[in-house]
GROMACS .gro file of C-alpha atoms in nm:
model
  455
    1MET     CA    1  -6.821  -8.392   9.597
    2PHE     CA    2  -6.852  -8.455   9.224
    3GLN     CA    3  -6.762  -8.822   9.261
    4TYR     CA    4  -7.013  -8.854   9.544
    5LEU     CA    5  -7.292  -8.700   9.336
    6SER     CA    6  -7.208  -8.916   9.036
    7ASN     CA    7  -7.204  -9.238   9.239
    8LEU     CA    8  -7.518  -9.139   9.424
    9ILE     CA    9  -7.715  -9.074   9.106
   10GLN     CA   10  -7.594  -9.404   8.962
   11PHE     CA   11  -7.708  -9.590   9.273
   12LEU     CA   12  -8.039  -9.408   9.298
   13VAL     CA   13  -8.161  -9.490   8.954
   14SER     CA   14  -7.977  -9.795   8.820
   15ALA     CA   15  -8.079 -10.020   9.113
   16TYR     CA   16  -8.444  -9.926   9.077
   17ARG     CA   17  -8.712 -10.192   9.026
   18TYR     CA   18  -9.055 -10.134   9.170
   19ASP     CA   19  -9.225 -10.410   8.977
   20PRO     CA   20  -8.955 -10.664   8.892
   21ALA     CA   21  -9.166 -10.896   8.679
   22GLY     CA   22  -9.387 -10.658   8.495
   23ASN     CA   23  -9.711 -10.710   8.685
   24HIS     CA   24  -9.878 -10.404   8.535
   25GLN     CA   25 -10.105 -10.312   8.821
   26GLY     CA   26 -10.111  -9.932   8.811
   27PRO     CA   27 -10.000  -9.703   9.098
   28PRO     CA   28  -9.797  -9.867   9.376
   29PRO     CA   29  -9.854  -9.826   9.747
   30ARG     CA   30  -9.684  -9.547   9.934
   31GLN     CA   31  -9.417  -9.689  10.156
   32SER     CA   32  -9.249  -9.598  10.478
   33ARG     CA   33  -8.890  -9.480  10.495
   34ASP     CA   34  -8.772  -9.817  10.627
   35THR     CA   35  -8.975 -10.012  10.373
   36VAL     CA   36  -8.831  -9.834  10.073
   37SER     CA   37  -8.477  -9.860  10.203
   38HIS     CA   38  -8.504 -10.231  10.275
   39MET     CA   39  -8.679 -10.308   9.950
   40ASP     CA   40  -8.435 -10.124   9.728
   41LYS     CA   41  -8.131 -10.265   9.903
   42ALA     CA   42  -8.270 -10.618   9.888
   43ILE     CA   43  -8.344 -10.597   9.518
   44ALA     CA   44  -8.014 -10.434   9.430
   45MET     CA   45  -7.807 -10.670   9.644
   46ASN     CA   46  -7.957 -10.971   9.468
   47ARG     CA   47  -7.903 -10.842   9.118
   48PRO     CA   48  -7.587 -10.980   8.957
   49ALA     CA   49  -7.466 -10.754   8.679
   50THR     CA   50  -7.223 -10.768   8.393
   51ARG     CA   51  -6.968 -10.502   8.476
   52GLU     CA   52  -6.725 -10.332   8.243
   53SER     CA   53  -6.371 -10.277   8.358
   54GLY     CA   54  -6.070 -10.068   8.271
   55PRO     CA   55  -6.002  -9.696   8.224
   56SER     CA   56  -6.235  -9.659   7.925
   57SER     CA   57  -6.524  -9.794   8.131
   58VAL     CA   58  -6.451  -9.551   8.413
   59LEU     CA   59  -6.437  -9.258   8.172
   60ARG     CA   60  -6.762  -9.362   8.003
   61ARG     CA   61  -6.943  -9.386   8.334
   62LEU     CA   62  -6.812  -9.053   8.457
   63ARG     CA   63  -6.916  -8.890   8.130
   64LEU     CA   64  -7.262  -9.046   8.156
   65TYR     CA   65  -7.319  -8.948   8.520
   66ALA     CA   66  -7.180  -8.600   8.467
   67GLY     CA   67  -7.409  -8.549   8.167
   68ILE     CA   68  -7.712  -8.657   8.367
   69ALA     CA   69  -7.617  -8.427   8.654
   70VAL     CA   70  -7.559  -8.129   8.422
   71ASN     CA   71  -7.889  -8.182   8.245
   72SER     CA   72  -8.075  -8.238   8.572
   73LEU     CA   73  -7.954  -7.898   8.687
   74GLY     CA   74  -8.083  -7.739   8.365
   75TRP     CA   75  -7.736  -7.642   8.244
   76ALA     CA   76  -7.726  -7.848   7.926
   77GLY     CA   77  -7.897  -7.605   7.690
   78LYS     CA   78  -8.042  -7.751   7.372
   79ARG     CA   79  -7.844  -8.075   7.373
   80HIS     CA   80  -7.853  -8.343   7.643
   81PRO     CA   81  -7.486  -8.434   7.697
   82SER     CA   82  -7.549  -8.804   7.766
   83GLY     CA   83  -7.798  -9.084   7.729
   84PRO     CA   84  -8.020  -9.230   8.004
   85LEU     CA   85  -7.884  -9.471   8.262
   86GLU     CA   86  -8.149  -9.726   8.173
   87VAL     CA   87  -8.416  -9.771   7.908
   88GLN     CA   88  -8.720  -9.995   7.911
   89ILE     CA   89  -8.776 -10.128   7.560
   90GLY     CA   90  -9.110 -10.292   7.494
   91ILE     CA   91  -9.032 -10.500   7.189
   92ALA     CA   92  -9.391 -10.630   7.192
   93ASP     CA   93  -9.698 -10.427   7.289
   94PRO     CA   94  -9.953 -10.713   7.268
   95CYS     CA   95  -9.987 -10.974   7.542
   96ASN     CA   96 -10.123 -11.328   7.521
   97HIS     CA   97 -10.250 -11.319   7.883
   98ARG     CA   98 -10.527 -11.116   8.045
   99CYS     CA   99 -10.458 -11.066   8.416
  100VAL     CA  100 -10.707 -10.922   8.663
  101MET     CA  101 -10.465 -10.662   8.801
  102CYS     CA  102 -10.320 -10.547   8.468
  103CYS     CA  103 -10.380 -10.189   8.358
  104TYR     CA  104 -10.250 -10.237   8.000
  105HIS     CA  105 -10.412 -10.568   7.901
  106PRO     CA  106 -10.708 -10.616   8.135
  107PRO     CA  107 -10.986 -10.869   8.086
  108GLU     CA  108 -11.236 -10.757   7.822
  109GLU     CA  109 -11.490 -10.618   8.068
  110ARG     CA  110 -11.235 -10.376   8.216
  111LYS     CA  111 -11.102 -10.215   7.899
  112ASN     CA  112 -11.124  -9.836   7.903
  113ASP     CA  113 -10.976  -9.520   7.754
  114PHE     CA  114 -10.656  -9.565   7.955
  115THR     CA  115 -10.587  -9.898   7.782
  116ILE     CA  116 -10.573  -9.723   7.443
  117ALA     CA  117 -10.391  -9.413   7.565
  118SER     CA  118 -10.118  -9.626   7.722
  119PHE     CA  119  -9.980  -9.705   7.377
  120GLY     CA  120  -9.949  -9.345   7.259
  121ASP     CA  121 -10.307  -9.345   7.130
  122SER     CA  122 -10.184  -9.577   6.853
  123LYS     CA  123 -10.223  -9.937   6.750
  124GLN     CA  124 -10.013 -10.179   6.950
  125GLY     CA  125  -9.707 -10.299   6.764
  126LEU     CA  126  -9.408 -10.534   6.747
  127MET     CA  127  -9.068 -10.371   6.711
  128ASP     CA  128  -8.876 -10.482   6.403
  129LEU     CA  129  -8.519 -10.604   6.432
  130GLN     CA  130  -8.356 -10.313   6.251
  131THR     CA  131  -8.532 -10.053   6.466
  132PHE     CA  132  -8.411 -10.236   6.776
  133LYS     CA  133  -8.053 -10.251   6.648
  134ASP     CA  134  -8.058  -9.882   6.558
  135THR     CA  135  -8.187  -9.799   6.906
  136ILE     CA  136  -7.919 -10.012   7.074
  137ASP     CA  137  -7.654  -9.842   6.861
  138ASP     CA  138  -7.786  -9.499   6.961
  139LEU     CA  139  -7.789  -9.591   7.329
  140TYR     CA  140  -7.440  -9.736   7.308
  141ALA     CA  141  -7.306  -9.416   7.152
  142MET     CA  142  -7.472  -9.211   7.429
  143GLY     CA  143  -7.312  -9.421   7.705
  144THR     CA  144  -7.618  -9.626   7.813
  145ARG     CA  145  -7.551  -9.991   7.900
  146ASN     CA  146  -7.867 -10.107   8.084
  147ILE     CA  147  -8.192 -10.208   7.916
  148GLU     CA  148  -8.507 -10.379   8.035
  149LEU     CA  149  -8.707 -10.576   7.780
  150ALA     CA  150  -9.045 -10.540   7.944
  151GLY     CA  151  -9.271 -10.266   7.819
  152ARG     CA  152  -9.646 -10.314   7.826
  153GLY     CA  153  -9.680 -10.654   7.662
  154GLU     CA  154  -9.516 -10.997   7.639
  155PRO     CA  155  -9.164 -10.964   7.488
  156LEU     CA  156  -9.141 -11.325   7.368
  157LEU     CA  157  -9.431 -11.264   7.129
  158ASN     CA  158  -9.173 -11.088   6.913
  159LYS     CA  159  -9.018 -11.351   6.686
  160HIS     CA  160  -8.689 -11.159   6.691
  161ALA     CA  161  -8.663 -11.148   7.071
  162THR     CA  162  -8.364 -11.381   7.105
  163GLU     CA  163  -8.181 -11.212   6.815
  164MET     CA  164  -8.241 -10.876   6.981
  165ILE     CA  165  -8.101 -10.997   7.310
  166ALA     CA  166  -7.798 -11.151   7.140
  167TYR     CA  167  -7.728 -10.826   6.955
  168ALA     CA  168  -7.759 -10.611   7.267
  169LYS     CA  169  -7.532 -10.849   7.461
  170SER     CA  170  -7.275 -10.833   7.180
  171ARG     CA  171  -7.270 -10.455   7.238
  172GLY     CA  172  -7.202 -10.500   7.609
  173PHE     CA  173  -7.546 -10.428   7.755
  174THR     CA  174  -7.682 -10.566   8.080
  175ILE     CA  175  -8.033 -10.696   8.007
  176LEU     CA  176  -8.339 -10.779   8.214
  177LEU     CA  177  -8.622 -10.965   8.041
  178THR     CA  178  -8.968 -10.972   8.200
  179THR     CA  179  -9.206 -11.237   8.072
  180ASN     CA  180  -9.492 -11.468   8.162
  181ALA     CA  181  -9.274 -11.757   8.032
  182SER     CA  182  -9.560 -11.908   7.830
  183ARG     CA  183  -9.345 -11.886   7.515
  184LEU     CA  184  -9.025 -12.006   7.681
  185SER     CA  185  -8.970 -12.307   7.455
  186ALA     CA  186  -8.658 -12.523   7.464
  187GLY     CA  187  -8.515 -12.337   7.166
  188VAL     CA  188  -8.584 -11.995   7.317
  189ALA     CA  189  -8.440 -12.098   7.653
  190GLU     CA  190  -8.119 -12.224   7.496
  191ALA     CA  191  -8.088 -11.911   7.283
  192LEU     CA  192  -8.126 -11.689   7.592
  193VAL     CA  193  -7.857 -11.883   7.778
  194GLU     CA  194  -7.622 -11.877   7.479
  195ALA     CA  195  -7.675 -11.502   7.439
  196GLY     CA  196  -7.584 -11.441   7.803
  197LEU     CA  197  -7.911 -11.283   7.918
  198ASP     CA  198  -7.844 -11.139   8.265
  199ARG     CA  199  -8.183 -11.159   8.437
  200MET     CA  200  -8.531 -11.289   8.373
  201HIS     CA  201  -8.833 -11.200   8.585
  202VAL     CA  202  -9.146 -11.410   8.547
  203SER     CA  203  -9.501 -11.301   8.630
  204ILE     CA  204  -9.668 -11.615   8.763
  205ASN     CA  205  -9.886 -11.502   9.059
  206ALA     CA  206  -9.997 -11.845   9.182
  207GLY     CA  207  -9.865 -12.130   9.391
  208GLU     CA  208 -10.117 -12.387   9.263
  209ALA     CA  209 -10.240 -12.467   8.915
  210GLU     CA  210 -10.606 -12.418   9.011
  211THR     CA  211 -10.539 -12.060   9.124
  212TYR     CA  212 -10.359 -11.952   8.805
  213PRO     CA  213 -10.673 -11.897   8.588
  214ARG     CA  214 -10.832 -11.691   8.865
  215ILE     CA  215 -10.560 -11.430   8.804
  216HIS     CA  216 -10.441 -11.502   8.449
  217VAL     CA  217 -10.804 -11.533   8.342
  218THR     CA  218 -10.740 -11.648   7.984
  219GLU     CA  219 -10.534 -11.944   8.103
  220ASN     CA  220 -10.605 -12.286   8.255
  221PRO     CA  221 -10.430 -12.512   8.509
  222GLU     CA  222 -10.249 -12.698   8.233
  223ASN     CA  223 -10.093 -12.373   8.111
  224TYR     CA  224  -9.958 -12.314   8.461
  225LEU     CA  225  -9.791 -12.654   8.465
  226LYS     CA  226  -9.639 -12.580   8.122
  227VAL     CA  227  -9.490 -12.256   8.255
  228LEU     CA  228  -9.335 -12.446   8.547
  229ALA     CA  229  -9.195 -12.703   8.305
  230ASN     CA  230  -9.054 -12.426   8.085
  231LEU     CA  231  -8.874 -12.275   8.384
  232ARG     CA  232  -8.739 -12.610   8.505
  233ARG     CA  233  -8.604 -12.678   8.155
  234LEU     CA  234  -8.434 -12.338   8.153
  235ALA     CA  235  -8.263 -12.423   8.483
  236ASP     CA  236  -8.146 -12.755   8.337
  237ILE     CA  237  -8.006 -12.582   8.029
  238LYS     CA  238  -7.819 -12.336   8.251
  239SER     CA  239  -7.670 -12.631   8.434
  240VAL     CA  240  -7.557 -12.797   8.110
  241TYR     CA  241  -7.392 -12.473   8.000
  242GLY     CA  242  -7.237 -12.428   8.343
  243THR     CA  243  -7.371 -12.077   8.389
  244GLY     CA  244  -7.581 -11.890   8.644
  245LYS     CA  245  -7.737 -11.671   8.377
  246PRO     CA  246  -8.006 -11.572   8.346
  247TYR     CA  247  -8.072 -11.510   8.715
  248VAL     CA  248  -8.442 -11.598   8.742
  249GLY     CA  249  -8.696 -11.444   8.976
  250LEU     CA  250  -9.064 -11.538   9.002
  251SER     CA  251  -9.308 -11.256   9.076
  252PHE     CA  252  -9.627 -11.286   9.279
  253ALA     CA  253  -9.886 -11.008   9.316
  254ILE     CA  254 -10.060 -11.101   9.640
  255GLY     CA  255 -10.432 -11.050   9.702
  256GLY     CA  256 -10.746 -11.225   9.811
  257ARG     CA  257 -10.726 -11.492   9.542
  258ASN     CA  258 -10.378 -11.624   9.622
  259TYR     CA  259 -10.252 -11.499   9.962
  260HIS     CA  260 -10.291 -11.841  10.121
  261GLU     CA  261 -10.032 -11.993   9.882
  262LEU     CA  262  -9.727 -11.802  10.003
  263VAL     CA  263  -9.535 -12.111  10.111
  264ARG     CA  264  -9.617 -12.294   9.788
  265MET     CA  265  -9.494 -11.992   9.590
  266VAL     CA  266  -9.155 -12.016   9.758
  267GLU     CA  267  -9.152 -12.389   9.688
  268ARG     CA  268  -9.237 -12.328   9.322
  269ALA     CA  269  -8.932 -12.103   9.291
  270HIS     CA  270  -8.717 -12.383   9.429
  271GLU     CA  271  -8.880 -12.654   9.217
  272THR     CA  272  -8.824 -12.460   8.895
  273GLY     CA  273  -8.461 -12.383   8.978
  274SER     CA  274  -8.532 -12.011   9.008
  275GLU     CA  275  -8.309 -11.804   9.232
  276GLU     CA  276  -8.561 -11.562   9.380
  277ALA     CA  277  -8.927 -11.499   9.458
  278PHE     CA  278  -9.062 -11.143   9.445
  279PHE     CA  279  -9.374 -11.049   9.639
  280GLN     CA  280  -9.587 -10.736   9.617
  281HIS     CA  281  -9.938 -10.636   9.714
  282THR     CA  282 -10.186 -10.630   9.431
  283ALA     CA  283 -10.364 -10.313   9.327
  284LEU     CA  284 -10.743 -10.294   9.313
  285HIS     CA  285 -10.967 -10.212   9.019
  286PRO     CA  286 -11.345 -10.152   9.023
  287ASP     CA  287 -11.430 -10.495   8.884
  288THR     CA  288 -11.204 -10.696   9.114
  289PRO     CA  289 -11.302 -10.613   9.474
  290ASP     CA  290 -11.223 -10.968   9.582
  291LEU     CA  291 -10.853 -10.896   9.528
  292ALA     CA  292 -10.851 -10.703   9.854
  293LEU     CA  293 -10.760 -10.886  10.172
  294SER     CA  294 -11.005 -10.864  10.459
  295ASP     CA  295 -10.871 -10.759  10.799
  296SER     CA  296 -10.854 -11.118  10.917
  297GLU     CA  297 -10.687 -11.236  10.594
  298TYR     CA  298 -10.431 -10.955  10.610
  299HIS     CA  299 -10.337 -11.037  10.969
  300GLN     CA  300 -10.315 -11.406  10.883
  301LEU     CA  301 -10.084 -11.318  10.594
  302ILE     CA  302  -9.851 -11.101  10.802
  303ASP     CA  303  -9.861 -11.288  11.132
  304ASP     CA  304  -9.863 -11.648  11.010
  305LEU     CA  305  -9.798 -11.697  10.639
  306VAL     CA  306  -9.505 -11.463  10.588
  307PRO     CA  307  -9.303 -11.617  10.876
  308GLN     CA  308  -9.380 -11.965  10.745
  309ALA     CA  309  -9.273 -11.869  10.393
  310LEU     CA  310  -8.955 -11.705  10.523
  311GLN     CA  311  -8.866 -12.020  10.714
  312ARG     CA  312  -8.931 -12.233  10.407
  313ALA     CA  313  -8.727 -12.001  10.184
  314GLU     CA  314  -8.432 -12.018  10.421
  315ALA     CA  315  -8.449 -12.397  10.425
  316LEU     CA  316  -8.461 -12.415  10.044
  317GLY     CA  317  -8.204 -12.143   9.977
  318VAL     CA  318  -8.448 -11.919   9.785
  319HIS     CA  319  -8.399 -11.543   9.800
  320THR     CA  320  -8.721 -11.347   9.860
  321THR     CA  321  -8.853 -10.996   9.916
  322LEU     CA  322  -9.088 -11.118  10.190
  323ARG     CA  323  -8.957 -10.884  10.461
  324SER     CA  324  -9.003 -10.568  10.257
  325PHE     CA  325  -9.337 -10.703  10.132
  326ALA     CA  326  -9.460 -10.754  10.487
  327SER     CA  327  -9.356 -10.405  10.596
  328ALA     CA  328  -9.542 -10.232  10.309
  329LEU     CA  329  -9.914 -10.175  10.349
  330PRO     CA  330 -10.138 -10.274  10.056
  331PRO     CA  331 -10.246  -9.963   9.862
  332TYR     CA  332 -10.612 -10.021   9.945
  333ARG     CA  333 -10.536 -10.010  10.319
  334LEU     CA  334 -10.385  -9.663  10.299
  335ASP     CA  335 -10.604  -9.366  10.379
  336GLU     CA  336 -10.340  -9.098  10.333
  337GLU     CA  337 -10.398  -8.804  10.102
  338GLU     CA  338 -10.215  -8.804   9.771
  339PRO     CA  339  -9.874  -8.641   9.829
  340GLU     CA  340  -9.766  -8.327   9.648
  341PRO     CA  341  -9.545  -8.406   9.346
  342VAL     CA  342  -9.171  -8.347   9.382
  343PRO     CA  343  -8.916  -8.223   9.125
  344CYS     CA  344  -8.870  -8.497   8.867
  345TYR     CA  345  -8.552  -8.590   8.679
  346VAL     CA  346  -8.672  -8.904   8.506
  347GLY     CA  347  -8.631  -8.732   8.169
  348SER     CA  348  -8.255  -8.731   8.223
  349TYR     CA  349  -8.189  -9.081   8.355
  350TYR     CA  350  -8.463  -9.310   8.221
  351GLY     CA  351  -8.668  -9.376   7.910
  352VAL     CA  352  -8.949  -9.599   7.782
  353ILE     CA  353  -8.985  -9.718   7.424
  354LEU     CA  354  -9.295  -9.910   7.315
  355GLY     CA  355  -9.319 -10.181   7.054
  356ASN     CA  356  -9.501  -9.945   6.817
  357GLY     CA  357  -9.209  -9.703   6.839
  358HIS     CA  358  -9.360  -9.443   7.071
  359VAL     CA  359  -9.114  -9.298   7.322
  360MET     CA  360  -9.261  -9.220   7.664
  361ALA     CA  361  -9.106  -9.016   7.944
  362CYS     CA  362  -9.168  -9.292   8.199
  363CYS     CA  363  -9.395  -9.587   8.266
  364GLN     CA  364  -9.653  -9.363   8.438
  365CYS     CA  365  -9.705  -9.129   8.142
  366SER     CA  366  -9.945  -9.198   7.855
  367SER     CA  367  -9.849  -8.921   7.609
  368SER     CA  368  -9.575  -8.983   7.354
  369LEU     CA  369  -9.268  -8.763   7.307
  370GLY     CA  370  -9.217  -8.896   6.956
  371GLN     CA  371  -9.227  -9.213   6.751
  372LEU     CA  372  -8.942  -9.412   6.600
  373GLY     CA  373  -8.966  -9.446   6.225
  374GLU     CA  374  -8.776  -9.464   5.900
  375ASN     CA  375  -8.631  -9.115   5.945
  376THR     CA  376  -8.658  -9.083   6.326
  377ARG     CA  377  -8.428  -9.258   6.567
  378PHE     CA  378  -8.419  -9.259   6.946
  379ARG     CA  379  -8.128  -9.014   6.955
  380ASP     CA  380  -8.339  -8.763   6.760
  381ILE     CA  381  -8.628  -8.784   7.007
  382TRP     CA  382  -8.398  -8.782   7.312
  383GLN     CA  383  -8.241  -8.459   7.189
  384GLY     CA  384  -8.568  -8.314   7.057
  385GLN     CA  385  -8.768  -8.014   7.169
  386ALA     CA  386  -9.054  -8.221   7.312
  387TYR     CA  387  -8.817  -8.402   7.549
  388ARG     CA  388  -8.653  -8.074   7.650
  389ASN     CA  389  -8.991  -7.921   7.726
  390PHE     CA  390  -9.085  -8.220   7.941
  391ARG     CA  391  -8.756  -8.211   8.133
  392ASP     CA  392  -8.789  -7.840   8.202
  393ALA     CA  393  -9.146  -7.874   8.328
  394ALA     CA  394  -9.079  -8.190   8.531
  395ARG     CA  395  -8.782  -8.047   8.719
  396ARG     CA  396  -9.000  -7.750   8.823
  397LEU     CA  397  -9.262  -7.969   8.992
  398PRO     CA  398  -9.474  -7.914   9.199
  399GLU     CA  399  -9.513  -7.594   8.996
  400ALA     CA  400  -9.817  -7.623   8.770
  401SER     CA  401  -9.749  -7.675   8.401
  402ASP     CA  402  -9.936  -7.702   8.073
  403GLU     CA  403  -9.666  -7.922   7.921
  404PRO     CA  404  -9.877  -8.188   7.741
  405THR     CA  405  -9.679  -8.499   7.834
  406LEU     CA  406  -9.641  -8.409   8.201
  407LYS     CA  407 -10.017  -8.357   8.225
  408THR     CA  408 -10.068  -8.727   8.144
  409CYS     CA  409  -9.826  -8.853   8.411
  410ASP     CA  410  -9.947  -8.996   8.742
  411CYS     CA  411  -9.707  -8.784   8.950
  412GLY     CA  412  -9.919  -8.816   9.264
  413HIS     CA  413  -9.839  -9.190   9.280
  414CYS     CA  414  -9.483  -9.163   9.146
  415ILE     CA  415  -9.291  -9.489   9.178
  416LEU     CA  416  -8.966  -9.294   9.141
  417ARG     CA  417  -9.048  -9.043   9.412
  418GLN     CA  418  -8.764  -9.143   9.645
  419ARG     CA  419  -8.513  -9.132   9.362
  420ASN     CA  420  -8.627  -8.793   9.242
  421LEU     CA  421  -8.616  -8.654   9.595
  422SER     CA  422  -8.269  -8.795   9.648
  423VAL     CA  423  -8.133  -8.661   9.320
  424HIS     CA  424  -8.292  -8.320   9.382
  425ASN     CA  425  -8.152  -8.284   9.732
  426ALA     CA  426  -7.808  -8.408   9.624
  427LEU     CA  427  -7.793  -8.153   9.342
  428HIS     CA  428  -7.947  -7.873   9.551
  429PRO     CA  429  -7.788  -7.914   9.897
  430LEU     CA  430  -7.889  -7.564  10.008
  431SER     CA  431  -8.242  -7.559   9.869
  432GLY     CA  432  -8.359  -7.920   9.870
  433VAL     CA  433  -8.700  -8.051   9.972
  434ALA     CA  434  -8.731  -8.081  10.349
  435VAL     CA  435  -8.772  -8.446  10.444
  436GLU     CA  436  -8.700  -8.449  10.816
  437ASN     CA  437  -9.001  -8.569  11.016
  438SER     CA  438  -9.199  -8.607  10.692
  439GLY     CA  439  -9.191  -8.985  10.655
  440GLU     CA  440  -9.012  -8.942  10.321
  441HIS     CA  441  -8.701  -9.144  10.245
  442ILE     CA  442  -8.397  -9.021  10.056
  443PHE     CA  443  -8.075  -9.207   9.995
  444ARG     CA  444  -7.755  -9.073  10.142
  445LEU     CA  445  -7.388  -9.164  10.129
  446ARG     CA  446  -7.429  -9.428  10.400
  447ASP     CA  447  -7.681  -9.612  10.177
  448LEU     CA  448  -7.433  -9.611   9.891
  449TRP     CA  449  -7.159  -9.738  10.124
  450ALA     CA  450  -7.381 -10.021  10.246
  451MET     CA  451  -7.460 -10.116   9.887
  452GLN     CA  452  -7.096 -10.122   9.779
  453LYS     CA  453  -6.997 -10.336  10.081
  454SER     CA  454  -7.270 -10.591   9.999
  455ARG     CA  455  -7.158 -10.655   9.644
   0.00000   0.00000   0.00000
């Protein structure tokens, strides 16, 4: 039973990617049981990973999973016995693009209080190299080996980005970098390949150059062509080095401005030498009503364009998420009531660190649990009272709480809902949340077995 719980928790949270390329759109759509299952399996199956081996690796993983389970049950007391499974480190808070669907760096006319609050009510920052190294060292000591360099800005704006990746790889971490690829110069590309970066997800959102500035509104068609050239050059460098790393996926947020380019998007992935194309429905904001698909456009997308794009992807050998994309309704076509929050364990298995040093409970919370500084490291915040208070309050959801960080989290649109439900029911087999006939999806042993067989 213990091995089953440990493996299940590992699978539930380490395979998770709702938004693979950092298209910061806000709350995701609610999804059906089948949709979530297919999407998660598709993403996880297509994610090559650097795996440790040997007895020491097995012991480290068991210690990590056991610590997460013990803390999730509230048995850990004042000290969390392990680190998180994965941490998102935003080495750069600023972004050089302004995208219509972005909730962190929107076009000027859509800035609001949320934009400021998203960075811990502080000035946006760039993480310095020593702070990053200290954080990696802390995570390594706590058993963590997976990081995502994404955050709420453009990572390659940090001049130390390639040094950071090289250092983390030298410590044995598996790394995902999300970027808009505008700063992917020849030197940066070669440095990423030499460092052994595992994955790179690129937010591109257009199949044609003329469409790009309608979504990345600060850019022009020439910038789009430069991004494509940057990606093609990266593929060529990988070929010279004889490596498949980084595994590159292009991300497309689909709405009224670009839905008709689905086939061209698949072709762009092939032309640039990218291995995969990710598709998701865009979220709406008050100033962008034209992002929504009309009824006729939506049916054209699902009935005609998706099958055409799938056929083209198969012919070109490009992996896609088109099937899960087609089975998920756009958020603006849902008329369901907001679901009741479920017990949350994100404070035990995940973490978010911003470029300005603020540590957030997850990517849907806007209040900081602490800030890295000269005398404050990640390990101090992870083991601190503020984090303990958040964990205690989150695991008691849907019980009301005055805990300040939890009050700023968008729990009604939780992107980790299925994982939290699954972890809760696995750890509380006699008192779990009822999911039968509810439309909710939780992962069970058969899902884990299917995943292991596919790898």
